[in-house]
Short mmCIF file of C-alpha atoms in Angstrom, two decimals:
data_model
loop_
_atom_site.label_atom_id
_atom_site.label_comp_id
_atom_site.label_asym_id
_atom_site.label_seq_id
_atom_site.Cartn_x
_atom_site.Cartn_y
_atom_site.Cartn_z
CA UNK O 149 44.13 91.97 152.75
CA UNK O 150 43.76 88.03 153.13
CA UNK O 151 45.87 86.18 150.37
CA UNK O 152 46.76 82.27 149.88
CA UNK O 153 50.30 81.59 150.34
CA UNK O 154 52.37 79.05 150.25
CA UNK O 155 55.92 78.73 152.07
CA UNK O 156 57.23 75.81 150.88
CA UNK O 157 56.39 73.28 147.85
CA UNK O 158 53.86 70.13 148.52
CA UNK O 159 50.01 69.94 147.78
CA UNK O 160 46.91 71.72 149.44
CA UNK O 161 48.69 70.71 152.74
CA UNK O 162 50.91 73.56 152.47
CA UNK O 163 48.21 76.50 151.40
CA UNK O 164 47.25 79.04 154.18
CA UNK O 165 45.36 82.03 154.48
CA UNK O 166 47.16 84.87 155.53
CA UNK O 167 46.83 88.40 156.07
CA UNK O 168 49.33 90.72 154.15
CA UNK O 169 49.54 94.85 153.06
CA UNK O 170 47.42 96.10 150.38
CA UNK O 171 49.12 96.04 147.32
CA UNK O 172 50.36 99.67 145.66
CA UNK O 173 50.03 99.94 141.80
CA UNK O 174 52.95 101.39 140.13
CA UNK O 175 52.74 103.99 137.31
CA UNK O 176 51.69 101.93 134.97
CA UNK O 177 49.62 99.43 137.10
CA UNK O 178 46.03 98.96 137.91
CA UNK O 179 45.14 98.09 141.78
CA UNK O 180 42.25 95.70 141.26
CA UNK O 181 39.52 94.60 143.89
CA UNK O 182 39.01 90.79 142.54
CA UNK O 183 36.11 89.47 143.13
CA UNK O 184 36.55 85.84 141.56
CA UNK O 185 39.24 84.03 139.71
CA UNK O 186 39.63 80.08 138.92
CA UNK O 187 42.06 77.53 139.22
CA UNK O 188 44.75 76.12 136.79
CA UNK O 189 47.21 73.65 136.63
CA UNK O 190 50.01 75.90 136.70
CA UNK O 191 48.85 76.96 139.82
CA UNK O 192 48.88 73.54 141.39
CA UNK O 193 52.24 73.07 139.34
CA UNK O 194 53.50 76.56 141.27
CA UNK O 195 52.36 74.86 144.84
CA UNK O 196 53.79 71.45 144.31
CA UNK O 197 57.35 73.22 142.62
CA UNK O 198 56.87 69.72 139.99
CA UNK O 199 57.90 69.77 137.74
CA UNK O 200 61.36 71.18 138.74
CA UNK O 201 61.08 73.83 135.69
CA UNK O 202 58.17 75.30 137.50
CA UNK O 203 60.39 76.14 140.59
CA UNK O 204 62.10 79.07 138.27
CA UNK O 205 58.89 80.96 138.07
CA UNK O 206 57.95 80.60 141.68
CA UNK O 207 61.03 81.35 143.19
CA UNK O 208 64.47 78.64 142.96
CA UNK O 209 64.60 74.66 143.82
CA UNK O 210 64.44 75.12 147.66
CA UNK O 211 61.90 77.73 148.52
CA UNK O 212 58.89 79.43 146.54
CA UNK O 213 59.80 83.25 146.16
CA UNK O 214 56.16 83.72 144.76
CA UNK O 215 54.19 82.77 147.24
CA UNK O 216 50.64 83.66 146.13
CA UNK O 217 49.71 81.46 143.46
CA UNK O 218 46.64 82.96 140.91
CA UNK O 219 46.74 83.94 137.45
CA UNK O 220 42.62 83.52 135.91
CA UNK O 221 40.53 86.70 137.68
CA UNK O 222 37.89 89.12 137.12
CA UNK O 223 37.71 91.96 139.60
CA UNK O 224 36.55 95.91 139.86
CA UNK O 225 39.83 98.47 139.08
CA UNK O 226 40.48 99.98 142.50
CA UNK O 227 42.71 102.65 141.68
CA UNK O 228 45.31 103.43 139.14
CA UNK O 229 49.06 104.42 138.16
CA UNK O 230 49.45 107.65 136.75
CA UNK O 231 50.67 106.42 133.17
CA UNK O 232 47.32 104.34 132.81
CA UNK O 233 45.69 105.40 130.55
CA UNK O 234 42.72 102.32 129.75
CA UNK O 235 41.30 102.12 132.95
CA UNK O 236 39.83 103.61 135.94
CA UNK O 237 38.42 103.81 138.99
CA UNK O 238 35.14 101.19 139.06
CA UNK O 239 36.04 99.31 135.48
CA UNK O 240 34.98 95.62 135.21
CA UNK O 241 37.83 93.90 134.03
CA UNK O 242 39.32 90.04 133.59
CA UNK O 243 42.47 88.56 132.38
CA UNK O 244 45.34 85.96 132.82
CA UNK O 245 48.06 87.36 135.53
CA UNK O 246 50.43 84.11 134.00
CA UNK O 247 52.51 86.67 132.65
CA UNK O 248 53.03 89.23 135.25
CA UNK O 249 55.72 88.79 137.40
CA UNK O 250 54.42 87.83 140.63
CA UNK O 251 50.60 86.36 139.94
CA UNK O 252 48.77 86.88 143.10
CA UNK O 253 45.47 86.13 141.68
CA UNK O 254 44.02 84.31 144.76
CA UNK O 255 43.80 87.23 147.12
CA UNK O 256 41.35 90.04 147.88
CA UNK O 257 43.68 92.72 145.62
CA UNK O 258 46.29 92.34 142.75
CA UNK O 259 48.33 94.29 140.73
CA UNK O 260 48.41 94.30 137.18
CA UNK O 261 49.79 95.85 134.31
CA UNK O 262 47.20 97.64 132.18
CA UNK O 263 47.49 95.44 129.10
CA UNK O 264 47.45 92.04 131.41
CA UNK O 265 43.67 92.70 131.79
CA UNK O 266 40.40 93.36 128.84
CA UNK O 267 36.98 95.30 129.96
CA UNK O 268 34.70 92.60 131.39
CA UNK O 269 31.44 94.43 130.13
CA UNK O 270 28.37 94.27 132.20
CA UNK O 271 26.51 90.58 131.09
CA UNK O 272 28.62 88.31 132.16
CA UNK O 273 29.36 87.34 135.90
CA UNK O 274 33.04 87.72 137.72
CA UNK O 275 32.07 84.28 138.18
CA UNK O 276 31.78 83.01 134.84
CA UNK O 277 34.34 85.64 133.46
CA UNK O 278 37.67 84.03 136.00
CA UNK O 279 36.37 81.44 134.33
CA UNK O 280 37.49 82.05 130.67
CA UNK O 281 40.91 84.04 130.02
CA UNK O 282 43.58 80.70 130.37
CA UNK O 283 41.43 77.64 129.27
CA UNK O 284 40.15 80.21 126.90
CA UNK O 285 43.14 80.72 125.22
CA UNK O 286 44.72 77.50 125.48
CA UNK O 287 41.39 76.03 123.47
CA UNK O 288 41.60 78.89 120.84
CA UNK O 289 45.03 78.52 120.08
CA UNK O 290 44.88 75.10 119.59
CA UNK O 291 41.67 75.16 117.73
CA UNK O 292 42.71 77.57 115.17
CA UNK O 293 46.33 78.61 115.46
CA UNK O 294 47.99 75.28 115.39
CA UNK O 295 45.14 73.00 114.76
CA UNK O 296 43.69 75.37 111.28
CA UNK O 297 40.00 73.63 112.25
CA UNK O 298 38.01 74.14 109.32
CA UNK O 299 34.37 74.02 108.75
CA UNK O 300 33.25 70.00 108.53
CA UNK O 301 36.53 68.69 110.17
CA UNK O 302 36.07 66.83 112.96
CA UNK O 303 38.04 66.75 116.74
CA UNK O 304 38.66 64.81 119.18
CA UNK O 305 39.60 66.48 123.20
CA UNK O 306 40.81 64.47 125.73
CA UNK O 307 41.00 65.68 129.06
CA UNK O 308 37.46 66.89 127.68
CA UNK O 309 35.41 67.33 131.02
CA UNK O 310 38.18 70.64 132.43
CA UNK O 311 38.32 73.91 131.45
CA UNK O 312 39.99 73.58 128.19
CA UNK O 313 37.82 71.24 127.10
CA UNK O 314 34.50 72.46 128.08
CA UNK O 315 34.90 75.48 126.42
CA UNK O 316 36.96 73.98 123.60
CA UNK O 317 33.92 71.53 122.96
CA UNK O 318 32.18 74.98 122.18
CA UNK O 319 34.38 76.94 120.34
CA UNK O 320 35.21 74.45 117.55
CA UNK O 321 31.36 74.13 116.81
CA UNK O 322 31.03 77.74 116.51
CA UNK O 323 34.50 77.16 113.86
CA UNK O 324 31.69 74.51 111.92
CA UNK O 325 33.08 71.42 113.09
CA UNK O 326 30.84 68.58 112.08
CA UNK O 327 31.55 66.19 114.61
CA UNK O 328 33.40 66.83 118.30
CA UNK O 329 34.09 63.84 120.20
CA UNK O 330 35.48 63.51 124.40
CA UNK O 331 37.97 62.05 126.60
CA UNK O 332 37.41 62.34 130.30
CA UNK O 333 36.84 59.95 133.69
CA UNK O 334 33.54 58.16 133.89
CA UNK O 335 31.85 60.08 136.22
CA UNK O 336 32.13 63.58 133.90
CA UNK O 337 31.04 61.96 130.72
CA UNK O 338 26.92 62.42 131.31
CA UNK O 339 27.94 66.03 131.69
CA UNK O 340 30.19 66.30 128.56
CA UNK O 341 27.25 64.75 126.63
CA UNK O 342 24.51 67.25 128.05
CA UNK O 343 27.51 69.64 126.56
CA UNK O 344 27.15 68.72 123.22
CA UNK O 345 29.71 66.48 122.65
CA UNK O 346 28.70 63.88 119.78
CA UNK O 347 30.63 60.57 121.73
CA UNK O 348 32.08 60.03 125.19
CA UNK O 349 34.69 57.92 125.31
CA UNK O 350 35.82 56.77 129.02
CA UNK O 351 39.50 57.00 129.66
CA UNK O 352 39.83 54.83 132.31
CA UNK O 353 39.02 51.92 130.08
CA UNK O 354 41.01 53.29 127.67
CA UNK O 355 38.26 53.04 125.01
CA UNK O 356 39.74 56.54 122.83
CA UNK O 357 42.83 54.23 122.02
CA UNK O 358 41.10 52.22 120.50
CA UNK O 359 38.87 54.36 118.15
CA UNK O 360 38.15 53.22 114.55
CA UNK O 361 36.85 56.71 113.46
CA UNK O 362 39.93 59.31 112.56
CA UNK O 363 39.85 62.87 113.28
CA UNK O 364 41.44 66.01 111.76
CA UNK O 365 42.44 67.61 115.32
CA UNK O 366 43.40 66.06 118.60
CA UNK O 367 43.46 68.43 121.29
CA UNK O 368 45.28 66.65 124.18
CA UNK O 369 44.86 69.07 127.55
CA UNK O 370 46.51 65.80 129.52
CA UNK O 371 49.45 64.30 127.59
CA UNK O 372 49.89 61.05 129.21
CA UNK O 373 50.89 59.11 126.04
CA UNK O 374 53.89 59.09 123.96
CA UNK O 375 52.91 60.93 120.60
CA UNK O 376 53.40 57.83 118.37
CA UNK O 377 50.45 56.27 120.22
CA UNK O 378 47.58 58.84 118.84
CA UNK O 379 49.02 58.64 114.93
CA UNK O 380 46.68 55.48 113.89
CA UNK O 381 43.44 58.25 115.41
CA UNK O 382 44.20 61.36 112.58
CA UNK O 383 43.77 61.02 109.39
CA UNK O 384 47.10 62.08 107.36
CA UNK O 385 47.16 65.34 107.32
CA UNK O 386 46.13 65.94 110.60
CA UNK O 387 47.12 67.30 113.62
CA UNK O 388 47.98 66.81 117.50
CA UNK O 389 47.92 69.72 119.66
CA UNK O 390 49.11 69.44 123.24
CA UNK O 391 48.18 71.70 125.84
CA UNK O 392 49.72 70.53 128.63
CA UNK O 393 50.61 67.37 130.73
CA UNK O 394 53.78 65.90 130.99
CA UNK O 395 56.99 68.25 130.54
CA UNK O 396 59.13 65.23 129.34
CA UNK O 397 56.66 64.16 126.48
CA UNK O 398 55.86 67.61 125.49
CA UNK O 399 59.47 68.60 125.25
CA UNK O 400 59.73 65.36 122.88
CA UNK O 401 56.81 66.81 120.94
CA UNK O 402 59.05 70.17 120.29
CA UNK O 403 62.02 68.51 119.67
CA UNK O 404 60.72 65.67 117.16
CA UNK O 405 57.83 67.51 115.60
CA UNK O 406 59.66 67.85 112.23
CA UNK O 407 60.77 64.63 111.75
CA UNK O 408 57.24 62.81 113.63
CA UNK O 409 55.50 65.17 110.49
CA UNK O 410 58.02 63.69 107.73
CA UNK O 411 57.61 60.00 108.46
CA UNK O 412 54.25 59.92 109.54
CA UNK O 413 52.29 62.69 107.20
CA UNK O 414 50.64 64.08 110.80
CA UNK O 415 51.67 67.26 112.53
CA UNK O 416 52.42 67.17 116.25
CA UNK O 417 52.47 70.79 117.84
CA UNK O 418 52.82 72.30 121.70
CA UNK O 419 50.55 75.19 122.57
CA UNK O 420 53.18 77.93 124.22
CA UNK O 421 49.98 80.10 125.36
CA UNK O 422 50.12 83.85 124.85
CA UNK O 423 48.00 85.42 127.63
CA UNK O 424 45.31 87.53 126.91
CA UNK O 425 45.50 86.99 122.88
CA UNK O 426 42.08 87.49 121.71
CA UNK O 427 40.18 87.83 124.64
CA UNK O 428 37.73 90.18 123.62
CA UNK O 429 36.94 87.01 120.60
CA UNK O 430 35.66 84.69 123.95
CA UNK O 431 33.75 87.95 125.26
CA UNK O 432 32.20 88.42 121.74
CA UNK O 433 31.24 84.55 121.71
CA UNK O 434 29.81 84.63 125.15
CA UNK O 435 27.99 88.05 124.51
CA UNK O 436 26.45 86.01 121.45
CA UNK O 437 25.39 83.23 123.25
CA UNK O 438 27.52 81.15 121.57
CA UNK O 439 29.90 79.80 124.78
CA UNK O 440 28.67 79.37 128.29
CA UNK O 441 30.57 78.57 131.25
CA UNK O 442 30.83 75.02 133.47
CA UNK O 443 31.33 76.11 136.55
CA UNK O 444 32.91 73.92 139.58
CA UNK O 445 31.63 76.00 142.57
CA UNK O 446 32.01 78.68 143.08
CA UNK O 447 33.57 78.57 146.83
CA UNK O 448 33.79 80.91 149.31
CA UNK O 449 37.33 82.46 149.64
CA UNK O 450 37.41 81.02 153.16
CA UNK O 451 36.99 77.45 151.45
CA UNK O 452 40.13 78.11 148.72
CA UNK O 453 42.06 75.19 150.28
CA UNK O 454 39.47 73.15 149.68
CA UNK O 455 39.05 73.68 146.11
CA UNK O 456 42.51 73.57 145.41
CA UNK O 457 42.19 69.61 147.56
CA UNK O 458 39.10 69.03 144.88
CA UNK O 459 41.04 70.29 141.66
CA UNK O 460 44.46 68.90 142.28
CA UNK O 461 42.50 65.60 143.06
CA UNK O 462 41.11 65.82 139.31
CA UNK O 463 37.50 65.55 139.97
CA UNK O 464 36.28 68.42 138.81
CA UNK O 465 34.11 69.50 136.18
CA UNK O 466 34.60 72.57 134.19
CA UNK O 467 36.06 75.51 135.61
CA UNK O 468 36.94 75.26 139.62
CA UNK O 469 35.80 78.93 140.64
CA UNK O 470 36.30 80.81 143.75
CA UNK O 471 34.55 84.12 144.88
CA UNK O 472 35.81 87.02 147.40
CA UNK O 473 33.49 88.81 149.14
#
């Protein structure tokens, strides 16, 4: 089968295509036939081995061990272990491989435990179903299991033109929020307002620093800032949910979070995402035409280095998604 590897750390440069054996489940595997999956940043984290904590899930400090990088997909069961008992042969299925030990998401065939993937069902593309399992979960959890968004609150996403965002945009309007505002580049924010999203704020004039209005929930998917820089934007009481960006400031988050909530009356929180936690909720949301997909793409397997060059260079819009044939 044809899989992206990688052989040592760096950017797109070091991506290949290369031709290894056909994966074998184990007993209580799934073999599946993928037919799209997206991209993340912990996949571009994997490839570039930066920050240095990434290097212990791809292999050690000197040389990746996990050298096919892939965690979002949607794909056809191929065949099955003998202890499965959810699946088999010719099931739709989708799912975050984050967990697993080895990825391998961007290749013709993975291997997957049985409970890493959720039935796909039959009205929604592979396409648009790579699309949803990790910025899925990252917006849900931050929307209601840190951030407790109730009806008539109001949010504020930056990083709000990616994955997380785009579908987060979505999600906390089907929760009743009453007013959803963005944080993105210039050149995404005509999209983010055909979205829905009530303002557009453009980050690289820095415009969402200096808001007047205050919001209940900030859902950060970039973290460039220190923390103490977004308390004068929620209104006491309110909450900052990270969902990735800098190791160094979200590790301050973590470590500070009590004491930021004591003298400042605002909660700060880190999204630790659990895989696959209510996936079937995003299926039942799309299924009721309540969430649709931005799609980047999709490209051609053939073209994967090139949508990892267009991702990692951040101007993408929605979900980056690549097909296999």
């Amino acid at each position: 089968m044809k899989a992206l590897s990688y052989l040592r750390y760096g950017g797109p440069e070091v991506l290949q295509i290369i031709d290894i054996p056909k994966p074998i489940p184990r007993e209580d595997q799934v073999l599946i036939r993928i037919k799209a999956f997206s991209l993340n940043d912990w996949d571009m984290a994997l490839v570039r081995g930066k920050p240095y904590v990434n290097r212990t899930m791809a292999g050690n400090l000197f040389k990746p061990r996990k050298f096919i990088p892939g965690s979002d997909i949607a794909g056809i069961v191929e065949d099955t272990g003998r202890r499965v008992t959810r699946y088999r042969k010719g099931d739709l299925v989708f799912g975050d491989l984050s967990g697993s030990e080895s990825w391998g998401g961007c290749a013709e065939f993975v291997c997957a435990s049985e409970n890493e993937v959720t039935p796909m069902g039959e009205d929604i593309s592979f396409e648009e179903a790579a699309a949803l399992p990790q910025a899925g979960m990252l917006a849900l959890q931050a929307l209601i299991e840190l951030g407790n968004l109730k009806p008539g609150q109001s949010v504020l996403i930056n990083g709000a033109g990616g994955g997380v965002g785009t579908l987060g945009l979505q999600i906390a309007k089907t929760l009743g929020a009453s007013y959803v505002a963005g944080v993105d580049r210039s050149d995404k924010l005509k999209m983010m307002s055909d979205l829905g999203f009530d303002k557009v704020l453009d980050y690289e004039k820095g415009e969402f620093l200096g808001e007047e209005r205050k919001y209940d929930l900030i859902v950060d998917t970039k973290t460039f800032h220190a923390f103490y820089r977004y308390t004068h934007l929620l209104k006491r009481g309110g909450s900052y949910i990270s969902v990735g960006g800098s190791s160094k400031k979200l590790m301050t988050i973590l470590a500070f979070r009590g004491i930021i909530r004591f003298l400042t009356g605002r909660k700060f929180n880190v999204v630790l995402l659990k895989a696959n936690r209510n996936l079937g909720y995003l299926k039942e949301l799309y299924h009721q035409g309540s969430l649709r997909v931005v799609m980047d793409g999709p490209y051609p397997f053939e073209k994967i280095i090139d949508a990892f060059r267009h991702y990692s260079e951040g101007n993408h819009r929605g979900k980056v998604i690549v097909t296999v044939p």
